[in-house]
Amino acid sequence: MQESTLWQAVLGEIELSVSRGNFVTWFKNTQLIRYKDDVAVVGVANIFVKNQLEKKFNTLVVETLGKNGIRPLKVEYKIHTGISPQIKHRDSEVLRNQPAPSAAREAARPKATIGGVTHSYRQGLNERYSFENFVVGAGNELAYAACQAIASKPGTKYNPLFLYGGVGIGKTHLIQAVGNEITAKKPGARVVYASTEQFVQEFVDSLRIKKNTSDFASFYRSADVLIVDDVQFLAGKERVQDEFFHTFNTLYQANKQIIISSDKPPKDIPTLEERLRSRFAWGMTIDMQTPDFETRCAILQSKAAGQGVSLNQAVTEALASRASSNVRELEGTLNQLLAWCEMRRVEPDMQVVAAMFESNQARPKHISARQIIERTAKHFHVSMEDILGPKRDKDIVVPRQIAMYMLRSELHLSFPKIAHELGRKDHTTAIHSIDKIEKELGYEGSIKQYVLELKERLYA
Ligand code: ADP
Ligand code: MG
């Protein structure tokens, strides 16, 4: 592995285990200069960073290198004049979002470099979402066609694209698929995906921390494709709406593609400024409907196949008719079935389905955030004090990350709320943790096993 790729992986992990402030101050502009003869040389910008890394973070660095397959006898921190913010510091957040094999492709992605500073805003694309694994059916075919048209010629037709519809019906999936497709075809394209929560938070942070929003503005305004998810969260936020308005105009005038999703049409978003409302309707507005029974069956079969399982028709139909119209829940039911089978080492048949539904009926309808955290902590034999506290030991960090993931997957809480429930101030910690666990679920590893067991027992 290349030094720079390796180091990005190391930074990605370190970022999860130290505070944002520590990460930015001490790690962000470091580099692995060389690894030779059991000595790893890390380049740092100045003496302060060198001292701090040596004194406070050396163990963490050594351990994290170890996890990435490098076990140096010694790590040396050298002041390296080449280190400055301009150095190609690949965005570790982006890297972490990607499955490992795409790291090389990731390297080809540009970073917005404005005034010599490389931005660390997440591009946020998750390769899990593609057109190939999106099942087209009644309810989403129009949205699918529009997204495909955009992916093949961004900025020409359907600009902006405004997709709306209820939760869990595939909005995020589709708009991310556009971003992934464009990036795959044209690695140089600046595709920026942001949830509205993230857009708002970054705007607020830039005001609060940097006292000016020019970097923030130029980053978003330099996108070739801007994808903003769940724009209903702009409601009531006047200053952010103002910022968004200017971003929109800049991009629109430059024929850059804008894609927006929302849970309701522009006219129903309360306290949305009129000028934004009208702009959202300039291009194409598409209503996504819940999938019908046939589409639900097709989705179930496709998701099961994705996990290497084939579902027979009876089982598929039983699940599709039981589960509500929301695809996220449909997936949840399928995953529950697969977990059930995996743990009992049985094949998914009607008997299993019946048993599972029966046990579901015994489930309490509601489970609180606190209960989820308590059960996660208990599952891992970690105390509540530790899981909510500041400790960063791995055997506490992982359960904490899983707890965050569970709050998202079971209760659909927002990132700031999840961070708050776990006693964290910074919502980006929640974003990273959940990303990390979601990625783990793609592999047959111990984390996946823990999550399956936990979900199984959560309502027991
Ligand atoms: P939304 O953003 O509308 O709330 P998501 O895009 O997050 O919904 O979809 C919820 C889950 O359902 C995701 O895991 C997504 O991959 C899956 N999903 C939704 N629609 C489809 C579809 N038509 N084909 C395959 N998967 C789908
Ligand atoms: Mg969504």
Short mmCIF file of C-alpha atoms and ligand atoms in Angstrom, two decimals:
data_model
loop_
_atom_site.label_atom_id
_atom_site.label_comp_id
_atom_site.label_asym_id
_atom_site.label_seq_id
_atom_site.Cartn_x
_atom_site.Cartn_y
_atom_site.Cartn_z
CA MET A 1 0.00 0.00 0.00
CA GLN A 2 1.19 3.49 -0.76
CA GLU A 3 2.30 5.57 2.20
CA SER A 4 -0.27 8.22 1.49
CA THR A 5 -3.13 5.73 1.17
CA LEU A 6 -2.07 3.97 4.31
CA TRP A 7 -1.80 7.22 6.20
CA GLN A 8 -5.23 8.33 5.08
CA ALA A 9 -6.63 5.10 6.46
CA VAL A 10 -4.79 5.71 9.74
CA LEU A 11 -6.06 9.29 9.92
CA GLY A 12 -9.55 8.09 9.18
CA GLU A 13 -9.49 5.87 12.25
CA ILE A 14 -7.79 8.39 14.46
CA GLU A 15 -10.42 10.89 13.55
CA LEU A 16 -13.01 8.61 15.04
CA SER A 17 -11.23 8.26 18.30
CA VAL A 18 -10.17 11.81 19.14
CA SER A 19 -12.21 14.97 19.36
CA ARG A 20 -12.72 17.03 16.24
CA GLY A 21 -10.60 19.82 17.74
CA ASN A 22 -7.71 17.48 18.51
CA PHE A 23 -7.91 15.95 15.12
CA VAL A 24 -7.83 19.21 13.24
CA THR A 25 -5.09 20.70 15.40
CA TRP A 26 -2.72 17.77 15.68
CA PHE A 27 -3.39 15.33 12.89
CA LYS A 28 -4.97 16.97 9.97
CA ASN A 29 -1.90 18.15 8.08
CA THR A 30 0.39 15.27 8.90
CA GLN A 31 1.88 12.88 6.42
CA LEU A 32 3.58 9.54 6.46
CA ILE A 33 6.87 10.39 4.82
CA ARG A 34 8.48 7.02 4.94
CA TYR A 35 8.25 3.58 6.40
CA LYS A 36 11.50 1.72 6.21
CA ASP A 37 13.57 -0.56 8.41
CA ASP A 38 10.82 -0.65 11.03
CA VAL A 39 10.85 3.10 11.45
CA ALA A 40 7.87 5.19 10.43
CA VAL A 41 8.56 8.85 9.84
CA VAL A 42 5.61 11.17 10.20
CA GLY A 43 5.94 14.68 8.82
CA VAL A 44 4.39 17.44 10.89
CA ALA A 45 4.04 21.17 10.37
CA ASN A 46 5.76 22.51 13.48
CA ILE A 47 7.38 21.82 16.81
CA PHE A 48 4.13 22.08 18.74
CA VAL A 49 2.54 19.35 16.76
CA LYS A 50 5.67 17.25 17.07
CA ASN A 51 5.73 17.59 20.86
CA GLN A 52 2.09 16.88 21.25
CA LEU A 53 2.11 13.80 19.03
CA GLU A 54 5.17 12.43 20.79
CA LYS A 55 3.85 13.01 24.26
CA LYS A 56 0.18 12.48 24.00
CA PHE A 57 -0.70 10.59 20.89
CA ASN A 58 2.21 8.31 20.14
CA THR A 59 0.50 5.20 21.48
CA LEU A 60 -2.59 5.91 19.47
CA VAL A 61 -0.54 6.40 16.30
CA VAL A 62 1.42 3.18 16.86
CA GLU A 63 -1.74 1.21 17.58
CA THR A 64 -3.57 2.56 14.60
CA LEU A 65 -0.65 1.86 12.29
CA GLY A 66 -0.68 -1.65 13.72
CA LYS A 67 -4.33 -2.08 12.86
CA ASN A 68 -3.46 -1.14 9.33
CA GLY A 69 -0.81 -3.79 9.10
CA ILE A 70 2.31 -1.79 9.95
CA ARG A 71 4.18 -2.46 13.15
CA PRO A 72 7.07 -0.05 13.37
CA LEU A 73 9.54 -0.35 16.23
CA LYS A 74 9.61 3.39 16.33
CA VAL A 75 7.64 6.34 15.04
CA GLU A 76 9.58 9.54 14.49
CA TYR A 77 7.89 12.88 14.11
CA LYS A 78 9.80 15.23 11.85
CA ILE A 79 9.13 18.81 11.07
CA HIS A 80 8.67 18.81 7.41
CA THR A 81 8.75 22.07 5.57
CA GLY A 82 6.65 20.71 2.78
CA ILE A 83 3.74 20.35 5.17
CA SER A 84 1.19 23.02 4.78
CA PRO A 85 -2.51 22.99 4.30
CA GLN A 86 -1.95 22.87 0.54
CA ILE A 87 -0.41 19.45 0.83
CA LYS A 88 -2.56 16.86 -0.78
CA HIS A 89 -4.37 15.93 2.34
CA ARG A 90 -6.99 13.64 1.03
CA ASP A 91 -10.19 14.00 2.81
CA SER A 92 -10.20 11.14 5.21
CA GLU A 93 -13.90 11.50 5.75
CA VAL A 94 -14.52 10.87 2.12
CA LEU A 95 -12.13 7.98 2.11
CA ARG A 96 -13.85 6.35 4.98
CA ASN A 97 -17.13 6.52 3.17
CA GLN A 98 -15.82 4.36 0.44
CA PRO A 99 -15.23 0.65 0.35
CA ALA A 100 -11.50 0.02 0.34
CA PRO A 101 -11.04 -0.98 -3.31
CA SER A 102 -12.27 2.38 -4.47
CA ALA A 103 -9.49 4.21 -2.66
CA ALA A 104 -7.59 4.60 -5.88
CA ARG A 105 -10.55 6.06 -7.63
CA GLU A 106 -11.05 8.26 -4.62
CA ALA A 107 -7.58 9.64 -5.08
CA ALA A 108 -8.63 10.90 -8.45
CA ARG A 109 -11.41 12.97 -6.99
CA PRO A 110 -10.62 16.61 -6.80
CA LYS A 111 -10.77 18.59 -3.64
CA ALA A 112 -12.00 22.11 -3.65
CA THR A 113 -8.90 24.17 -3.14
CA ILE A 114 -9.86 27.69 -2.44
CA GLY A 115 -7.30 30.26 -1.48
CA GLY A 116 -4.73 27.50 -1.03
CA VAL A 117 -6.75 25.71 1.63
CA THR A 118 -8.02 22.24 0.94
CA HIS A 119 -11.53 21.85 2.19
CA SER A 120 -12.52 19.03 4.39
CA TYR A 121 -16.22 19.18 3.74
CA ARG A 122 -17.48 15.74 3.10
CA GLN A 123 -18.50 14.86 -0.36
CA GLY A 124 -20.64 12.35 1.36
CA LEU A 125 -21.27 9.94 -1.47
CA ASN A 126 -21.77 6.38 -0.41
CA GLU A 127 -21.07 3.81 -3.11
CA ARG A 128 -23.65 1.52 -1.65
CA TYR A 129 -26.20 3.50 -3.64
CA SER A 130 -26.15 2.78 -7.35
CA PHE A 131 -28.59 2.65 -10.24
CA GLU A 132 -27.85 -1.05 -10.62
CA ASN A 133 -29.16 -1.94 -7.20
CA PHE A 134 -32.18 0.32 -7.43
CA VAL A 135 -35.35 -1.53 -8.32
CA VAL A 136 -37.54 0.39 -10.73
CA GLY A 137 -41.28 0.06 -10.47
CA ALA A 138 -44.50 2.00 -10.31
CA GLY A 139 -43.97 4.97 -8.05
CA ASN A 140 -40.33 5.61 -8.78
CA GLU A 141 -39.90 5.11 -12.51
CA LEU A 142 -40.23 8.77 -13.39
CA ALA A 143 -37.72 9.77 -10.72
CA TYR A 144 -35.41 7.03 -11.90
CA ALA A 145 -35.60 8.16 -15.52
CA ALA A 146 -34.94 11.78 -14.60
CA CYS A 147 -31.96 10.79 -12.47
CA GLN A 148 -30.52 8.71 -15.28
CA ALA A 149 -30.94 11.54 -17.73
CA ILE A 150 -29.14 13.86 -15.34
CA ALA A 151 -26.34 11.39 -14.77
CA SER A 152 -25.70 11.15 -18.48
CA LYS A 153 -25.84 14.91 -19.10
CA PRO A 154 -25.69 16.91 -15.91
CA GLY A 155 -26.76 20.52 -16.01
CA THR A 156 -28.67 20.34 -19.26
CA LYS A 157 -32.12 19.01 -18.53
CA TYR A 158 -34.18 18.96 -15.39
CA ASN A 159 -32.32 21.63 -13.53
CA PRO A 160 -32.94 21.78 -10.66
CA LEU A 161 -34.40 18.37 -10.03
CA PHE A 162 -36.67 18.43 -7.03
CA LEU A 163 -37.60 14.95 -5.78
CA TYR A 164 -40.07 14.57 -2.98
CA GLY A 165 -41.88 11.80 -1.19
CA GLY A 166 -42.30 10.08 2.17
CA VAL A 167 -39.54 8.57 4.26
CA GLY A 168 -37.69 5.47 3.24
CA ILE A 169 -38.85 5.32 -0.35
CA GLY A 170 -35.49 5.73 -2.04
CA LYS A 171 -34.88 9.46 -2.45
CA THR A 172 -31.44 9.38 -0.93
CA HIS A 173 -30.61 6.23 -2.82
CA LEU A 174 -31.48 7.75 -6.19
CA ILE A 175 -29.81 11.11 -5.76
CA GLN A 176 -26.68 9.46 -4.42
CA ALA A 177 -26.72 7.11 -7.39
CA VAL A 178 -26.62 10.13 -9.69
CA GLY A 179 -23.59 11.44 -7.85
CA ASN A 180 -21.84 8.09 -7.93
CA GLU A 181 -22.53 7.60 -11.61
CA ILE A 182 -21.21 11.03 -12.54
CA THR A 183 -18.10 10.55 -10.43
CA ALA A 184 -17.49 7.15 -11.99
CA LYS A 185 -17.79 8.50 -15.51
CA LYS A 186 -15.89 11.65 -14.89
CA PRO A 187 -13.57 11.35 -11.94
CA GLY A 188 -12.70 15.02 -12.16
CA ALA A 189 -16.24 16.24 -11.59
CA ARG A 190 -16.85 18.03 -8.34
CA VAL A 191 -19.87 16.27 -7.04
CA VAL A 192 -20.96 17.51 -3.66
CA TYR A 193 -23.59 15.65 -1.69
CA ALA A 194 -24.74 17.16 1.57
CA SER A 195 -27.63 16.50 3.83
CA THR A 196 -29.40 19.71 4.72
CA GLU A 197 -28.52 19.06 8.34
CA GLN A 198 -24.89 19.07 7.33
CA PHE A 199 -25.21 22.16 5.16
CA VAL A 200 -26.82 24.02 8.04
CA GLN A 201 -24.25 22.81 10.54
CA GLU A 202 -21.30 23.75 8.37
CA PHE A 203 -22.76 27.16 7.76
CA VAL A 204 -23.28 27.73 11.48
CA ASP A 205 -19.78 26.44 12.25
CA SER A 206 -18.20 28.70 9.67
CA LEU A 207 -19.91 31.68 11.27
CA ARG A 208 -19.06 30.64 14.77
CA ILE A 209 -15.54 29.34 14.36
CA LYS A 210 -14.12 31.22 11.43
CA LYS A 211 -16.35 34.23 11.73
CA ASN A 212 -16.86 34.27 8.03
CA THR A 213 -18.59 32.12 5.54
CA SER A 214 -16.55 32.81 2.45
CA ASP A 215 -14.77 29.44 2.42
CA PHE A 216 -18.02 27.66 3.03
CA ALA A 217 -19.70 29.63 0.25
CA SER A 218 -16.93 29.14 -2.27
CA PHE A 219 -16.82 25.42 -1.58
CA TYR A 220 -20.47 24.89 -2.35
CA ARG A 221 -20.48 27.39 -5.16
CA SER A 222 -17.63 25.66 -6.93
CA ALA A 223 -19.50 22.38 -7.26
CA ASP A 224 -20.27 20.95 -10.68
CA VAL A 225 -23.12 18.97 -9.22
CA LEU A 226 -24.70 19.91 -5.94
CA ILE A 227 -26.97 17.38 -4.26
CA VAL A 228 -28.81 18.52 -1.17
CA ASP A 229 -30.88 15.97 0.68
CA ASP A 230 -33.91 16.61 2.88
CA VAL A 231 -34.25 20.28 2.11
CA GLN A 232 -37.37 20.51 4.28
CA PHE A 233 -34.94 21.07 7.14
CA LEU A 234 -34.26 24.55 5.77
CA ALA A 235 -37.65 25.55 7.12
CA GLY A 236 -37.43 28.45 9.48
CA LYS A 237 -33.69 28.98 9.03
CA GLU A 238 -33.53 32.37 7.39
CA ARG A 239 -29.82 32.95 7.19
CA VAL A 240 -29.13 29.53 5.83
CA GLN A 241 -31.90 29.96 3.30
CA ASP A 242 -30.27 33.17 2.21
CA GLU A 243 -26.95 31.39 1.79
CA PHE A 244 -28.61 28.57 -0.07
CA PHE A 245 -30.35 31.04 -2.35
CA HIS A 246 -27.03 32.55 -3.41
CA THR A 247 -25.43 29.16 -3.86
CA PHE A 248 -28.37 28.12 -5.98
CA ASN A 249 -28.14 31.21 -8.19
CA THR A 250 -24.42 30.92 -8.73
CA LEU A 251 -24.65 27.29 -9.74
CA TYR A 252 -27.77 27.70 -11.80
CA GLN A 253 -26.34 30.57 -13.78
CA ALA A 254 -23.25 28.51 -14.52
CA ASN A 255 -25.43 25.63 -15.76
CA LYS A 256 -24.31 23.40 -12.94
CA GLN A 257 -26.64 20.62 -11.93
CA ILE A 258 -28.64 20.98 -8.73
CA ILE A 259 -30.55 18.08 -7.20
CA ILE A 260 -32.75 18.51 -4.20
CA SER A 261 -34.83 16.09 -2.18
CA SER A 262 -37.51 16.77 0.35
CA ASP A 263 -40.27 14.96 2.18
CA LYS A 264 -42.85 17.36 0.77
CA PRO A 265 -43.32 19.59 -2.26
CA PRO A 266 -41.88 23.13 -2.15
CA LYS A 267 -45.28 24.67 -1.59
CA ASP A 268 -45.78 22.67 1.60
CA ILE A 269 -42.47 23.44 3.23
CA PRO A 270 -43.39 25.93 5.91
CA THR A 271 -41.52 29.21 6.15
CA LEU A 272 -39.56 28.61 3.01
CA GLU A 273 -38.76 31.93 1.39
CA GLU A 274 -40.83 32.57 -1.67
CA ARG A 275 -37.81 33.15 -3.88
CA LEU A 276 -36.45 29.70 -3.03
CA ARG A 277 -39.81 28.09 -3.42
CA SER A 278 -40.19 29.44 -6.91
CA ARG A 279 -36.64 28.50 -7.90
CA PHE A 280 -37.11 24.94 -6.73
CA ALA A 281 -39.92 24.69 -9.23
CA TRP A 282 -37.91 26.05 -12.16
CA GLY A 283 -36.77 22.66 -13.33
CA MET A 284 -38.48 19.37 -12.77
CA THR A 285 -40.46 18.44 -9.68
CA ILE A 286 -41.15 14.76 -9.23
CA ASP A 287 -43.28 13.07 -6.67
CA MET A 288 -42.02 9.65 -5.60
CA GLN A 289 -44.70 7.24 -4.55
CA THR A 290 -44.49 4.29 -2.25
CA PRO A 291 -43.76 1.08 -4.14
CA ASP A 292 -46.63 -1.22 -4.95
CA PHE A 293 -46.76 -4.88 -4.03
CA GLU A 294 -44.91 -6.16 -7.12
CA THR A 295 -42.16 -3.62 -6.70
CA ARG A 296 -41.86 -4.50 -3.02
CA CYS A 297 -41.42 -8.15 -3.98
CA ALA A 298 -38.76 -7.24 -6.52
CA ILE A 299 -36.93 -5.09 -3.99
CA LEU A 300 -36.95 -7.90 -1.43
CA GLN A 301 -35.55 -10.38 -3.93
CA SER A 302 -32.90 -8.00 -5.09
CA LYS A 303 -31.82 -7.17 -1.53
CA ALA A 304 -31.75 -10.84 -0.56
CA ALA A 305 -29.73 -11.68 -3.65
CA GLY A 306 -27.34 -8.90 -2.70
CA GLN A 307 -26.71 -10.82 0.50
CA GLY A 308 -26.31 -14.09 -1.30
CA VAL A 309 -29.69 -15.48 -0.28
CA SER A 310 -32.50 -16.49 -2.56
CA LEU A 311 -36.05 -16.06 -1.31
CA ASN A 312 -38.82 -18.24 -2.61
CA GLN A 313 -42.00 -16.67 -3.90
CA ALA A 314 -44.13 -17.51 -0.86
CA VAL A 315 -41.66 -16.01 1.58
CA THR A 316 -41.19 -12.94 -0.58
CA GLU A 317 -44.89 -12.32 -0.81
CA ALA A 318 -45.42 -12.88 2.88
CA LEU A 319 -42.81 -10.27 3.69
CA ALA A 320 -44.00 -7.84 1.04
CA SER A 321 -47.57 -7.99 2.21
CA ARG A 322 -46.72 -7.69 5.87
CA ALA A 323 -44.18 -4.92 5.69
CA SER A 324 -45.50 -1.44 5.14
CA SER A 325 -44.89 0.48 1.98
CA ASN A 326 -41.71 2.03 3.31
CA VAL A 327 -38.67 0.41 1.70
CA ARG A 328 -36.49 1.04 4.71
CA GLU A 329 -38.87 -0.99 6.85
CA LEU A 330 -39.10 -3.62 4.17
CA GLU A 331 -35.34 -3.96 4.29
CA GLY A 332 -35.50 -4.04 8.07
CA THR A 333 -37.94 -6.94 7.98
CA LEU A 334 -35.78 -8.80 5.49
CA ASN A 335 -32.65 -8.24 7.55
CA GLN A 336 -34.46 -9.44 10.60
CA LEU A 337 -35.46 -12.60 8.79
CA LEU A 338 -31.93 -13.19 7.55
CA ALA A 339 -30.52 -12.59 11.01
CA TRP A 340 -33.04 -14.99 12.47
CA CYS A 341 -32.03 -17.67 9.96
CA GLU A 342 -28.34 -17.02 10.37
CA MET A 343 -28.49 -17.41 14.12
CA ARG A 344 -30.54 -20.57 13.99
CA ARG A 345 -28.76 -21.90 10.94
CA VAL A 346 -31.99 -22.49 9.05
CA GLU A 347 -33.20 -21.58 5.58
CA PRO A 348 -35.77 -18.81 5.17
CA ASP A 349 -39.06 -20.65 4.68
CA MET A 350 -42.66 -20.00 5.61
CA GLN A 351 -42.25 -21.63 8.98
CA VAL A 352 -39.49 -19.23 9.90
CA VAL A 353 -41.51 -16.29 8.64
CA ALA A 354 -44.48 -17.32 10.75
CA ALA A 355 -42.34 -17.77 13.84
CA MET A 356 -40.70 -14.43 13.33
CA PHE A 357 -43.92 -12.54 12.86
CA GLU A 358 -45.31 -14.19 15.93
CA SER A 359 -42.38 -13.10 18.03
CA ASN A 360 -42.66 -9.62 16.54
CA GLN A 361 -46.15 -9.29 17.84
CA ALA A 362 -44.80 -9.68 21.32
CA ARG A 363 -42.51 -6.72 20.75
CA PRO A 364 -43.19 -3.50 22.52
CA LYS A 365 -44.26 -0.92 19.97
CA HIS A 366 -41.90 1.64 21.22
CA ILE A 367 -38.39 1.58 22.48
CA SER A 368 -36.67 4.68 23.75
CA ALA A 369 -33.23 5.99 22.86
CA ARG A 370 -32.15 5.41 26.42
CA GLN A 371 -33.30 1.77 26.29
CA ILE A 372 -31.37 1.21 23.09
CA ILE A 373 -28.20 2.62 24.62
CA GLU A 374 -28.68 0.59 27.78
CA ARG A 375 -29.18 -2.63 25.88
CA THR A 376 -26.22 -1.98 23.65
CA ALA A 377 -24.04 -1.24 26.66
CA LYS A 378 -25.26 -4.34 28.42
CA HIS A 379 -24.69 -6.48 25.35
CA PHE A 380 -21.04 -5.46 25.34
CA HIS A 381 -20.64 -5.45 29.13
CA VAL A 382 -19.85 -1.76 29.13
CA SER A 383 -21.21 0.50 31.84
CA MET A 384 -23.58 3.34 30.97
CA GLU A 385 -21.05 5.70 32.47
CA ASP A 386 -18.41 4.53 30.03
CA ILE A 387 -20.56 4.44 26.94
CA LEU A 388 -21.76 7.98 27.61
CA GLY A 389 -18.42 9.15 28.92
CA PRO A 390 -15.23 10.44 27.34
CA LYS A 391 -13.16 7.23 27.26
CA ARG A 392 -11.76 6.24 23.90
CA ASP A 393 -10.70 2.66 24.52
CA LYS A 394 -11.61 0.48 21.61
CA ASP A 395 -13.86 -1.77 23.65
CA ILE A 396 -15.92 1.27 24.55
CA VAL A 397 -15.69 3.17 21.26
CA VAL A 398 -17.10 0.34 19.17
CA PRO A 399 -20.19 -0.24 21.36
CA ARG A 400 -20.71 3.52 21.38
CA GLN A 401 -20.58 3.60 17.58
CA ILE A 402 -22.97 0.70 17.40
CA ALA A 403 -25.34 2.45 19.81
CA MET A 404 -25.30 5.48 17.51
CA TYR A 405 -26.01 3.29 14.54
CA MET A 406 -28.90 1.62 16.36
CA LEU A 407 -30.43 4.99 17.24
CA ARG A 408 -30.33 5.88 13.58
CA SER A 409 -31.56 2.58 12.22
CA GLU A 410 -34.24 1.87 14.82
CA LEU A 411 -35.47 5.33 15.74
CA HIS A 412 -34.32 7.41 12.72
CA LEU A 413 -33.04 10.13 15.02
CA SER A 414 -31.15 13.08 13.55
CA PHE A 415 -27.37 13.21 13.87
CA PRO A 416 -27.34 16.06 16.40
CA LYS A 417 -29.92 14.21 18.49
CA ILE A 418 -27.89 10.99 18.36
CA ALA A 419 -24.73 12.83 19.39
CA HIS A 420 -26.64 14.40 22.24
CA GLU A 421 -28.04 11.07 23.44
CA LEU A 422 -24.52 9.69 23.63
CA GLY A 423 -23.23 12.74 25.45
CA ARG A 424 -21.25 14.08 22.47
CA LYS A 425 -21.29 17.74 21.52
CA ASP A 426 -20.30 17.33 17.94
CA HIS A 427 -22.77 15.77 15.55
CA THR A 428 -20.06 14.88 13.03
CA THR A 429 -18.98 12.18 15.48
CA ALA A 430 -22.38 10.58 14.99
CA ILE A 431 -22.11 10.87 11.21
CA HIS A 432 -18.70 9.21 11.20
CA SER A 433 -19.64 6.49 13.63
CA ILE A 434 -22.76 5.55 11.73
CA ASP A 435 -20.94 5.61 8.40
CA LYS A 436 -18.33 3.34 9.88
CA ILE A 437 -20.81 0.80 11.19
CA GLU A 438 -22.83 0.88 7.98
CA LYS A 439 -19.70 0.12 6.07
CA GLU A 440 -18.87 -2.74 8.42
CA LEU A 441 -22.28 -4.23 7.76
CA GLY A 442 -21.12 -4.81 4.22
CA TYR A 443 -18.53 -7.32 5.43
CA GLU A 444 -18.96 -10.62 7.15
CA GLY A 445 -17.09 -9.52 10.24
CA SER A 446 -17.63 -9.48 13.97
CA ILE A 447 -19.26 -6.05 13.91
CA LYS A 448 -21.96 -7.29 11.60
CA GLN A 449 -22.52 -10.25 13.87
CA TYR A 450 -22.82 -8.00 16.95
CA VAL A 451 -25.32 -5.76 15.22
CA LEU A 452 -27.43 -8.70 14.09
CA GLU A 453 -27.47 -10.20 17.56
CA LEU A 454 -28.24 -6.91 19.13
CA LYS A 455 -31.13 -6.19 16.81
CA GLU A 456 -32.43 -9.65 17.47
CA ARG A 457 -32.38 -9.13 21.21
CA LEU A 458 -33.29 -5.50 21.26
CA TYR A 459 -36.98 -6.09 21.60
CA ALA A 460 -36.73 -9.36 23.47
P1 ADP B 1 -35.45 8.18 1.64
O1 ADP B 1 -34.23 9.01 1.38
O2 ADP B 1 -36.53 8.40 0.64
O3 ADP B 1 -35.94 8.31 3.05
P2 ADP B 1 -33.65 5.97 1.18
O4 ADP B 1 -33.12 6.34 -0.14
O5 ADP B 1 -32.76 6.20 2.35
O6 ADP B 1 -35.05 6.66 1.45
O7 ADP B 1 -34.11 4.44 1.12
C1 ADP B 1 -34.26 3.64 2.27
C2 ADP B 1 -33.64 2.29 2.00
O8 ADP B 1 -34.40 1.62 1.04
C3 ADP B 1 -32.23 2.39 1.46
O9 ADP B 1 -31.46 1.37 2.01
C4 ADP B 1 -32.40 2.19 -0.03
O10 ADP B 1 -31.26 1.58 -0.58
C5 ADP B 1 -33.60 1.28 -0.09
N1 ADP B 1 -34.43 1.50 -1.28
C6 ADP B 1 -35.41 2.39 -1.44
N2 ADP B 1 -35.98 2.28 -2.63
C7 ADP B 1 -35.35 1.28 -3.28
C8 ADP B 1 -35.48 0.66 -4.56
N3 ADP B 1 -36.41 1.07 -5.43
N4 ADP B 1 -34.63 -0.35 -4.87
C9 ADP B 1 -33.72 -0.76 -3.99
N5 ADP B 1 -33.54 -0.24 -2.77
C10 ADP B 1 -34.36 0.77 -2.41
MG MG B 2 -33.22 10.21 2.68
#
